[in-house]
mmCIF file of C-alpha atoms in Angstrom:
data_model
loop_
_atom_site.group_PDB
_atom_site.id
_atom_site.type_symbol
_atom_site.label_atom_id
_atom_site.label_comp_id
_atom_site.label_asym_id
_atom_site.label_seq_id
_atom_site.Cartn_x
_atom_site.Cartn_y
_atom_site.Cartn_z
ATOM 1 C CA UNK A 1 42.323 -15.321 -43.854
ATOM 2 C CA UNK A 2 40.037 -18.155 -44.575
ATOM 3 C CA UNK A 3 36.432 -15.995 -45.730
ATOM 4 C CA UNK A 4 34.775 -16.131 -42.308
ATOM 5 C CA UNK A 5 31.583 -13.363 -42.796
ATOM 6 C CA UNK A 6 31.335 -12.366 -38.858
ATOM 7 C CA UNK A 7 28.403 -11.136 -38.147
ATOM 8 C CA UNK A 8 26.469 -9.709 -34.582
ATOM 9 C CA UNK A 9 23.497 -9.661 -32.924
ATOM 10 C CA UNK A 10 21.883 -7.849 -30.209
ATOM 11 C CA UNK A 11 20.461 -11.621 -28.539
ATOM 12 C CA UNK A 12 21.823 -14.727 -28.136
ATOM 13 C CA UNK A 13 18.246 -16.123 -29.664
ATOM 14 C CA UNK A 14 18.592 -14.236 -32.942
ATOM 15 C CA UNK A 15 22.326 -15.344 -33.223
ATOM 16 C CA UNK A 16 21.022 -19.057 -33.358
ATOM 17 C CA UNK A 17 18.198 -18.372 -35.398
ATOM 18 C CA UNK A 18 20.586 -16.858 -37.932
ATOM 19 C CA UNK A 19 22.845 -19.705 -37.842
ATOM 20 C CA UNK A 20 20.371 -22.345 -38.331
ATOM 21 C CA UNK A 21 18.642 -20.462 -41.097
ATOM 22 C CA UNK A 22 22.401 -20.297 -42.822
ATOM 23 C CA UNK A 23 22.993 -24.009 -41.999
ATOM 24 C CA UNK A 24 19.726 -24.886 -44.064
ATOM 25 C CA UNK A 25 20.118 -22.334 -46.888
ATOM 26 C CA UNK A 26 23.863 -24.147 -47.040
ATOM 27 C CA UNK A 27 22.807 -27.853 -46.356
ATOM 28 C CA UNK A 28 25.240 -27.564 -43.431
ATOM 29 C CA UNK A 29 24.956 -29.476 -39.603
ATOM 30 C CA UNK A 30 24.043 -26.500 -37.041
ATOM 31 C CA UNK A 31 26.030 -27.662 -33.805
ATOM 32 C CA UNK A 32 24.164 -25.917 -30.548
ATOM 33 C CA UNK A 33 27.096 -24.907 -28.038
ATOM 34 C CA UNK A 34 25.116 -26.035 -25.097
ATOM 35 C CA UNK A 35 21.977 -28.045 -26.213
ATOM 36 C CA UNK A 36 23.826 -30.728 -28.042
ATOM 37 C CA UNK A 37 24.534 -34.235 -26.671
ATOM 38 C CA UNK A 38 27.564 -35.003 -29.003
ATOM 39 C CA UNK A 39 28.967 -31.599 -27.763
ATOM 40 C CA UNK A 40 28.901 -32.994 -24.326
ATOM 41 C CA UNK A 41 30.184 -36.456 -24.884
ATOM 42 C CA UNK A 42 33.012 -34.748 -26.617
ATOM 43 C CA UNK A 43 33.810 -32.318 -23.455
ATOM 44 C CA UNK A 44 33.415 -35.528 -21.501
ATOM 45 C CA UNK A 45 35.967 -36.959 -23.463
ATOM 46 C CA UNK A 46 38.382 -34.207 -22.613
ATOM 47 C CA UNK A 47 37.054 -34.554 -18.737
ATOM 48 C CA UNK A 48 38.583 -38.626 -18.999
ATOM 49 C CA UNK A 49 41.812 -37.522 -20.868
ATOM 50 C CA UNK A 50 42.297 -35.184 -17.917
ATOM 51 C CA UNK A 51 41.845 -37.670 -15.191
ATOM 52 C CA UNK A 52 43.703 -39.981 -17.291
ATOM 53 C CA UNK A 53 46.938 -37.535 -17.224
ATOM 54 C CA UNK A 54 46.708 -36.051 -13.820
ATOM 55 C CA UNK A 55 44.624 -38.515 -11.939
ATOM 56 C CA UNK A 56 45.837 -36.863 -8.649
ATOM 57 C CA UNK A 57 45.011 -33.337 -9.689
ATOM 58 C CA UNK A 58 41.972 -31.719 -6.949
ATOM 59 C CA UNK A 59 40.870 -28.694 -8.964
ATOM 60 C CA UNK A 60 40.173 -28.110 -12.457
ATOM 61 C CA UNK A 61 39.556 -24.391 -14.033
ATOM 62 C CA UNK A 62 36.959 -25.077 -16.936
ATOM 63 C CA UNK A 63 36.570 -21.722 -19.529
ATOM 64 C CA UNK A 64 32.633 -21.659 -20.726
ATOM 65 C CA UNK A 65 31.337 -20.416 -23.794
ATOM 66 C CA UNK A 66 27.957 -22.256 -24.756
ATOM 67 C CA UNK A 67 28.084 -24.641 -21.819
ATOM 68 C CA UNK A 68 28.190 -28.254 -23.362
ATOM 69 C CA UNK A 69 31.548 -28.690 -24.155
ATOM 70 C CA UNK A 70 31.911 -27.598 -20.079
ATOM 71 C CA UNK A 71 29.776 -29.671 -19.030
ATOM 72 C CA UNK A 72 30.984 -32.710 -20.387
ATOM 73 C CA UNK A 73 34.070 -32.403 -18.729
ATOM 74 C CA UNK A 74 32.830 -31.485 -15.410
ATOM 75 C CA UNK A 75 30.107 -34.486 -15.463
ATOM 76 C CA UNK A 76 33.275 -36.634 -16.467
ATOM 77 C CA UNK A 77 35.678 -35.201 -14.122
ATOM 78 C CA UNK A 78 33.420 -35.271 -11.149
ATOM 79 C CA UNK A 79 32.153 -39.213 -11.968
ATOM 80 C CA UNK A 80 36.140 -40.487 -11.654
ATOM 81 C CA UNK A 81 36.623 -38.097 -8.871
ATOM 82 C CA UNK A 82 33.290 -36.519 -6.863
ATOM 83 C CA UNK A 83 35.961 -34.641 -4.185
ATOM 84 C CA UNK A 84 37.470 -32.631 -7.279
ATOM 85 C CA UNK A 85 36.565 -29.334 -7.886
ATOM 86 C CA UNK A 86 35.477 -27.314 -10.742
ATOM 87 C CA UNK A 87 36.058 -23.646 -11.242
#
């Protein structure tokens, strides 16, 4: 519905190699899923408005794709509350 070109690859690596190569060819901003420090600040952000909601809440189930955005809000959730856990 909006033109995405999916495309697959048999390894992670050549999936990100394709992507970058496509985000220079296009003059776009390649975002890593898990090696990116705005990535994380923005799961962190997510981790605070959490805490912020349901500051008594002891156990959080976290979905992972690349890993950044998840660890973001685990490093936030577990700085306001260490006893909380993550699944």
């Amino acid at each position: 519905q909006f033109g995405a070109n999916l495309k697959f690859f048999e390894t992670v690596e050549a999936a990100r190699e394709a992507a970058q190569t496509t985000a220079k060819e296009r003059d776009l901003t390649f975002i890593s899923a898990y090696n990116d420090s705005e990535m994380i600040c923005g799961g962190g952000t997510v981790g605070i408005e959490i805490y912020d909601d349901l500051a008594d809440v002891d156990s959080v189930v976290v979905g992972v794709g690349g890993g950044g955005f998840a660890s973001g809000i685990c490093l936030a959730l577990k700085a306001l509350n260490p006893k909380i856990q993550i699944f």
